[in-house]
Amino acid sequence: MASLIKAVRGTRDLLPPETESWNFVEAAARDCFRQYNFHEIRTPVLEDLSLFQRSVGEDTDIVSKEMFAWEDRARAESEKGQWLALRPENTAGVVRAYIEHKLWERPGVQKLFYMGPQFRRERPQKGRYRQFYQIGAEIIGSPASGSESPARDAEVLELLATLLDRLGIENWSLQLNSVGCPEDRRRYNQALQQALKPVVAQMCSDCQRRAVTNPLRVLDCKVPADQPIIEKLPRISDYLDEPCKQHFDHVQQILKAVAIPYTINSRLVRGLDYYVRTVFEFTHGALGAQNAILGGGRYDGLSEALGGPRAPGIGFAIGEDRLVMALTEVAPATARLPDVYIAPLGAGMDAEAARLAGELRRHDIVVELGDESFRVKKSLETASKLGARYAAILGENEVSSGQITLKNLATGEQQQVPRAELPNCIQTTRT
Ligand code: HAM
């Protein structure tokens, strides 16, 4: 027997009925985006590797360890192949597109949203996949468009709280911090390095390495024994310059005014290099170790780093896999069932059944079609197994008389219904 081919490690098939929950989430997100005046952008899954090296950062885990990247075949023997990567996130692609299509020439800030797969070669576990899905949004524009304003930060956070509430997801927590500007971070890094020197020998091996390569990452450490040491380290809030401090205060004032609860988490620094000022994550208790349901922040220098004009921006990405997990805790996925199963009776009736199905579907009725080769008993059994509410039996008599036999599969009741009244009859009993 031929060997079985399975889905690649860290990837998975999403099957019905779970896909109903995915559709539900995506529809709610699209509604929200429309009301907040965001428009959809679709960028390629494949990008030039250097896009991520220059934005997310070469020293980050995402780029240094987790990229799916390869040198593409060269077009001519004399040429080198281009290094391509499957996108690990979508902010870089959106900003590349913003620059490439000169979107700053359009009026106001650009408010763009996206939904789609992202790829990171991480160790798979619950809530962590190598192909996962994000629903994200970015607000970006020239400084004159107001894209730098703290009001944009608050707008994005308020949108997220609204979306989670509408989805019925409770017990989320908004963790908020400011990582200041690059100069603030340089001073903070120095202070961290100094403070770590006398204590680092007592810390875990990861922290010992991070203390040298990237001291900010020490703040992410989850090893219990290291926590008391980390708690005593300097906080970035003490290293923010005056404009950054004021910006962060302003964001918080608006959040208070619109009653969005938040917690300042001075250890939240995020694992992507492009962030400045506001950074945030929404966490959810039911998710276990991978409890960040979404993350985001400001990236005021990113456009310039990619060769574009100054274009401050802020955005977020929801981990859709995790959001659906949190949602199915509250509302388990349920299959959508057909309203009616049409049972064609006898030779030549498939075509009649197709015609009737067309009439019903135009009334937004969910129709499943039987087969003229089935006997009535088999048709009715199939209809029941599929969970249809009704079976409509369609033989030569029904076609010529215009009276369809409609059987309620829950009660067993059967009646003759004039063809024109069939849609109404099926719809009025819909729950
Ligand atoms: P991120 O924090 O790397 O940010 O990812 C955002 C969310 O994607 C995470 O909070 C998590 O829910 C989900 N996620 C990340 N990796 C995985 C994985 N391996 N499996 C399942 N879910 C995962 C970004 O990607 C930024 N681009 C967000 C952003 C937009 N910042 C500004 N604009």
PDB file of N, CA, C and O and ligand atoms in Angstrom, residues 62 88-91 114 120 122 127-130 132 134 137-138 270 272 274-275 281 292-297 299 314-319 321-322, ligand 1:
ATOM      1  N   ILE A  62      12.268  35.799  15.489  1.00  0.00           N
ATOM      2  CA  ILE A  62      11.438  35.575  14.293  1.00  0.00           C
ATOM      3  C   ILE A  62      12.320  35.486  13.045  1.00  0.00           C
ATOM      4  O   ILE A  62      12.184  34.569  12.243  1.00  0.00           O
ATOM      5  N   PRO A  88       6.440  36.133   7.998  1.00  0.00           N
ATOM      6  CA  PRO A  88       6.196  35.715   9.376  1.00  0.00           C
ATOM      7  C   PRO A  88       5.194  36.636  10.063  1.00  0.00           C
ATOM      8  O   PRO A  88       4.729  36.360  11.162  1.00  0.00           O
ATOM      9  N   GLU A  89       4.879  37.760   9.416  1.00  0.00           N
ATOM     10  CA  GLU A  89       3.943  38.761   9.932  1.00  0.00           C
ATOM     11  C   GLU A  89       3.631  39.687   8.770  1.00  0.00           C
ATOM     12  O   GLU A  89       4.254  39.587   7.707  1.00  0.00           O
ATOM     13  N   ASN A  90       2.672  40.598   8.943  1.00  0.00           N
ATOM     14  CA  ASN A  90       2.201  41.339   7.773  1.00  0.00           C
ATOM     15  C   ASN A  90       2.415  42.851   7.829  1.00  0.00           C
ATOM     16  O   ASN A  90       2.110  43.548   6.875  1.00  0.00           O
ATOM     17  N   THR A  91       2.934  43.358   8.961  1.00  0.00           N
ATOM     18  CA  THR A  91       3.137  44.812   9.044  1.00  0.00           C
ATOM     19  C   THR A  91       4.179  45.261   8.017  1.00  0.00           C
ATOM     20  O   THR A  91       3.991  46.266   7.319  1.00  0.00           O
ATOM     21  N   TYR A 114      -6.153  43.376   7.184  1.00  0.00           N
ATOM     22  CA  TYR A 114      -5.808  42.164   6.424  1.00  0.00           C
ATOM     23  C   TYR A 114      -6.171  40.929   7.232  1.00  0.00           C
ATOM     24  O   TYR A 114      -6.307  40.987   8.463  1.00  0.00           O
ATOM     25  N   ARG A 120       5.915  30.818  10.784  1.00  0.00           N
ATOM     26  CA  ARG A 120       7.098  30.898  11.658  1.00  0.00           C
ATOM     27  C   ARG A 120       7.484  29.481  12.039  1.00  0.00           C
ATOM     28  O   ARG A 120       6.627  28.695  12.457  1.00  0.00           O
ATOM     29  N   GLU A 122       8.353  27.731  14.509  1.00  0.00           N
ATOM     30  CA  GLU A 122       8.439  27.640  15.967  1.00  0.00           C
ATOM     31  C   GLU A 122       8.201  26.204  16.382  1.00  0.00           C
ATOM     32  O   GLU A 122       7.715  25.398  15.591  1.00  0.00           O
ATOM     33  N   GLY A 127      -1.901  26.205  20.531  1.00  0.00           N
ATOM     34  CA  GLY A 127      -1.947  27.649  20.281  1.00  0.00           C
ATOM     35  C   GLY A 127      -0.731  28.187  19.555  1.00  0.00           C
ATOM     36  O   GLY A 127      -0.596  29.395  19.385  1.00  0.00           O
ATOM     37  N   ARG A 128       0.186  27.291  19.173  1.00  0.00           N
ATOM     38  CA  ARG A 128       1.365  27.776  18.438  1.00  0.00           C
ATOM     39  C   ARG A 128       1.599  26.875  17.232  1.00  0.00           C
ATOM     40  O   ARG A 128       1.793  25.669  17.380  1.00  0.00           O
ATOM     41  N   TYR A 129       1.540  27.455  16.058  1.00  0.00           N
ATOM     42  CA  TYR A 129       1.638  26.686  14.815  1.00  0.00           C
ATOM     43  C   TYR A 129       2.695  27.301  13.914  1.00  0.00           C
ATOM     44  O   TYR A 129       3.110  28.435  14.116  1.00  0.00           O
ATOM     45  N   ARG A 130       3.097  26.516  12.896  1.00  0.00           N
ATOM     46  CA  ARG A 130       4.067  27.050  11.932  1.00  0.00           C
ATOM     47  C   ARG A 130       3.352  27.806  10.817  1.00  0.00           C
ATOM     48  O   ARG A 130       3.893  28.729  10.251  1.00  0.00           O
ATOM     49  N   PHE A 132       0.011  29.909  10.854  1.00  0.00           N
ATOM     50  CA  PHE A 132      -1.088  30.396  11.680  1.00  0.00           C
ATOM     51  C   PHE A 132      -1.716  31.577  10.960  1.00  0.00           C
ATOM     52  O   PHE A 132      -1.221  32.010   9.923  1.00  0.00           O
ATOM     53  N   GLN A 134      -3.535  35.476  10.975  1.00  0.00           N
ATOM     54  CA  GLN A 134      -3.697  36.748  11.680  1.00  0.00           C
ATOM     55  C   GLN A 134      -4.801  37.578  11.036  1.00  0.00           C
ATOM     56  O   GLN A 134      -4.998  37.551   9.823  1.00  0.00           O
ATOM     57  N   ALA A 137      -4.542  45.071  11.489  1.00  0.00           N
ATOM     58  CA  ALA A 137      -4.862  46.373  10.911  1.00  0.00           C
ATOM     59  C   ALA A 137      -3.723  47.342  11.186  1.00  0.00           C
ATOM     60  O   ALA A 137      -3.001  47.184  12.182  1.00  0.00           O
ATOM     61  N   GLU A 138      -3.574  48.298  10.295  1.00  0.00           N
ATOM     62  CA  GLU A 138      -2.521  49.303  10.440  1.00  0.00           C
ATOM     63  C   GLU A 138      -3.116  50.679  10.130  1.00  0.00           C
ATOM     64  O   GLU A 138      -3.913  50.815   9.199  1.00  0.00           O
ATOM     65  N   ARG A 270       7.925  43.337  23.668  1.00  0.00           N
ATOM     66  CA  ARG A 270       7.593  42.757  22.360  1.00  0.00           C
ATOM     67  C   ARG A 270       8.846  42.318  21.586  1.00  0.00           C
ATOM     68  O   ARG A 270       9.917  42.864  21.719  1.00  0.00           O
ATOM     69  N   LEU A 272       9.645  42.313  18.321  1.00  0.00           N
ATOM     70  CA  LEU A 272       9.937  42.810  16.973  1.00  0.00           C
ATOM     71  C   LEU A 272      10.632  44.163  17.124  1.00  0.00           C
ATOM     72  O   LEU A 272      10.256  44.957  17.980  1.00  0.00           O
ATOM     73  N   TYR A 274      10.778  46.883  15.289  1.00  0.00           N
ATOM     74  CA  TYR A 274      10.318  48.168  14.741  1.00  0.00           C
ATOM     75  C   TYR A 274       9.516  49.023  15.716  1.00  0.00           C
ATOM     76  O   TYR A 274       9.188  50.157  15.418  1.00  0.00           O
ATOM     77  N   TYR A 275       9.224  48.506  16.908  1.00  0.00           N
ATOM     78  CA  TYR A 275       8.322  49.256  17.785  1.00  0.00           C
ATOM     79  C   TYR A 275       8.958  50.475  18.426  1.00  0.00           C
ATOM     80  O   TYR A 275      10.131  50.464  18.793  1.00  0.00           O
ATOM     81  N   GLU A 281      -0.462  44.123  24.377  1.00  0.00           N
ATOM     82  CA  GLU A 281      -0.937  42.764  24.099  1.00  0.00           C
ATOM     83  C   GLU A 281      -2.259  42.586  24.824  1.00  0.00           C
ATOM     84  O   GLU A 281      -2.463  43.166  25.890  1.00  0.00           O
ATOM     85  N   ALA A 292      -1.197  35.143  24.658  1.00  0.00           N
ATOM     86  CA  ALA A 292      -1.347  36.415  23.939  1.00  0.00           C
ATOM     87  C   ALA A 292      -2.264  36.201  22.734  1.00  0.00           C
ATOM     88  O   ALA A 292      -1.928  35.515  21.787  1.00  0.00           O
ATOM     89  N   ILE A 293      -3.435  36.787  22.846  1.00  0.00           N
ATOM     90  CA  ILE A 293      -4.433  36.615  21.791  1.00  0.00           C
ATOM     91  C   ILE A 293      -4.144  37.578  20.642  1.00  0.00           C
ATOM     92  O   ILE A 293      -4.498  37.331  19.500  1.00  0.00           O
ATOM     93  N   LEU A 294      -3.446  38.653  20.955  1.00  0.00           N
ATOM     94  CA  LEU A 294      -3.082  39.629  19.927  1.00  0.00           C
ATOM     95  C   LEU A 294      -1.988  40.535  20.455  1.00  0.00           C
ATOM     96  O   LEU A 294      -1.792  40.648  21.665  1.00  0.00           O
ATOM     97  N   GLY A 295      -1.291  41.183  19.532  1.00  0.00           N
ATOM     98  CA  GLY A 295      -0.243  42.105  19.949  1.00  0.00           C
ATOM     99  C   GLY A 295      -0.101  43.212  18.928  1.00  0.00           C
ATOM    100  O   GLY A 295      -0.527  43.080  17.775  1.00  0.00           O
ATOM    101  N   GLY A 296       0.492  44.307  19.368  1.00  0.00           N
ATOM    102  CA  GLY A 296       0.691  45.394  18.419  1.00  0.00           C
ATOM    103  C   GLY A 296       1.447  46.545  19.030  1.00  0.00           C
ATOM    104  O   GLY A 296       1.962  46.450  20.154  1.00  0.00           O
ATOM    105  N   GLY A 297       1.486  47.637  18.280  1.00  0.00           N
ATOM    106  CA  GLY A 297       2.163  48.823  18.772  1.00  0.00           C
ATOM    107  C   GLY A 297       2.490  49.788  17.647  1.00  0.00           C
ATOM    108  O   GLY A 297       2.085  49.595  16.505  1.00  0.00           O
ATOM    109  N   TYR A 299       5.081  52.050  15.191  1.00  0.00           N
ATOM    110  CA  TYR A 299       6.333  51.807  14.440  1.00  0.00           C
ATOM    111  C   TYR A 299       6.658  53.040  13.600  1.00  0.00           C
ATOM    112  O   TYR A 299       6.724  52.975  12.381  1.00  0.00           O
ATOM    113  N   ILE A 314       0.654  52.807  13.517  1.00  0.00           N
ATOM    114  CA  ILE A 314       0.350  51.915  14.653  1.00  0.00           C
ATOM    115  C   ILE A 314      -0.581  50.824  14.152  1.00  0.00           C
ATOM    116  O   ILE A 314      -1.393  51.060  13.239  1.00  0.00           O
ATOM    117  N   GLY A 315      -0.457  49.636  14.736  1.00  0.00           N
ATOM    118  CA  GLY A 315      -1.342  48.556  14.306  1.00  0.00           C
ATOM    119  C   GLY A 315      -1.308  47.388  15.254  1.00  0.00           C
ATOM    120  O   GLY A 315      -0.671  47.448  16.320  1.00  0.00           O
ATOM    121  N   PHE A 316      -1.995  46.354  14.864  1.00  0.00           N
ATOM    122  CA  PHE A 316      -2.070  45.153  15.702  1.00  0.00           C
ATOM    123  C   PHE A 316      -2.278  43.949  14.810  1.00  0.00           C
ATOM    124  O   PHE A 316      -2.666  44.076  13.644  1.00  0.00           O
ATOM    125  N   ALA A 317      -2.025  42.774  15.380  1.00  0.00           N
ATOM    126  CA  ALA A 317      -2.427  41.530  14.709  1.00  0.00           C
ATOM    127  C   ALA A 317      -2.998  40.587  15.753  1.00  0.00           C
ATOM    128  O   ALA A 317      -2.395  40.349  16.800  1.00  0.00           O
ATOM    129  N   ILE A 318      -4.197  40.100  15.446  1.00  0.00           N
ATOM    130  CA  ILE A 318      -4.852  39.108  16.299  1.00  0.00           C
ATOM    131  C   ILE A 318      -4.402  37.734  15.816  1.00  0.00           C
ATOM    132  O   ILE A 318      -4.362  37.482  14.620  1.00  0.00           O
ATOM    133  N   GLY A 319      -4.040  36.847  16.744  1.00  0.00           N
ATOM    134  CA  GLY A 319      -3.785  35.452  16.383  1.00  0.00           C
ATOM    135  C   GLY A 319      -5.138  34.772  16.245  1.00  0.00           C
ATOM    136  O   GLY A 319      -5.798  34.471  17.241  1.00  0.00           O
ATOM    137  N   ASP A 321      -6.067  31.828  15.259  1.00  0.00           N
ATOM    138  CA  ASP A 321      -6.158  30.476  15.820  1.00  0.00           C
ATOM    139  C   ASP A 321      -6.499  30.558  17.314  1.00  0.00           C
ATOM    140  O   ASP A 321      -7.329  29.807  17.823  1.00  0.00           O
ATOM    141  N   ARG A 322      -5.814  31.501  17.994  1.00  0.00           N
ATOM    142  CA  ARG A 322      -6.024  31.624  19.445  1.00  0.00           C
ATOM    143  C   ARG A 322      -7.368  32.256  19.760  1.00  0.00           C
ATOM    144  O   ARG A 322      -8.026  31.896  20.727  1.00  0.00           O
TER     145      ARG A 322
HETATM  146  P1  HAM B   1       3.110  39.287  17.076  1.00  0.00           P
HETATM  147  O1  HAM B   1       2.975  39.587  18.538  1.00  0.00           O
HETATM  148  O2  HAM B   1       4.359  38.639  16.613  1.00  0.00           O
HETATM  149  O3  HAM B   1       2.889  40.668  16.321  1.00  0.00           O
HETATM  150  O4  HAM B   1       1.884  38.389  16.602  1.00  0.00           O
HETATM  151  C1  HAM B   1       0.560  38.781  16.877  1.00  0.00           C
HETATM  152  C2  HAM B   1      -0.248  37.606  17.356  1.00  0.00           C
HETATM  153  O5  HAM B   1      -0.149  36.522  16.415  1.00  0.00           O
HETATM  154  C3  HAM B   1       0.222  36.986  18.666  1.00  0.00           C
HETATM  155  O6  HAM B   1      -0.280  37.710  19.773  1.00  0.00           O
HETATM  156  C4  HAM B   1      -0.387  35.606  18.590  1.00  0.00           C
HETATM  157  O7  HAM B   1      -1.757  35.642  18.984  1.00  0.00           O
HETATM  158  C5  HAM B   1      -0.322  35.303  17.106  1.00  0.00           C
HETATM  159  N1  HAM B   1       0.804  34.394  16.838  1.00  0.00           N
HETATM  160  C6  HAM B   1       2.119  34.712  16.711  1.00  0.00           C
HETATM  161  N2  HAM B   1       2.850  33.602  16.455  1.00  0.00           N
HETATM  162  C7  HAM B   1       1.979  32.562  16.431  1.00  0.00           C
HETATM  163  C8  HAM B   1       2.096  31.141  16.206  1.00  0.00           C
HETATM  164  N3  HAM B   1       3.267  30.583  15.930  1.00  0.00           N
HETATM  165  N4  HAM B   1       0.979  30.386  16.266  1.00  0.00           N
HETATM  166  C9  HAM B   1      -0.241  30.948  16.525  1.00  0.00           C
HETATM  167  N5  HAM B   1      -0.411  32.270  16.727  1.00  0.00           N
HETATM  168  C10 HAM B   1       0.673  33.061  16.680  1.00  0.00           C
HETATM  169  C11 HAM B   1       2.909  40.826  14.961  1.00  0.00           C
HETATM  170  O8  HAM B   1       2.880  39.927  14.170  1.00  0.00           O
HETATM  171  C12 HAM B   1       2.863  42.282  14.536  1.00  0.00           C
HETATM  172  N6  HAM B   1       2.915  42.339  13.067  1.00  0.00           N
HETATM  173  C13 HAM B   1       1.614  42.957  15.055  1.00  0.00           C
HETATM  174  C14 HAM B   1       1.545  44.388  14.645  1.00  0.00           C
HETATM  175  C15 HAM B   1       0.782  44.908  13.667  1.00  0.00           C
HETATM  176  N7  HAM B   1       2.223  45.377  15.187  1.00  0.00           N
HETATM  177  C16 HAM B   1       1.915  46.498  14.574  1.00  0.00           C
HETATM  178  N8  HAM B   1       1.065  46.228  13.627  1.00  0.00           N
END
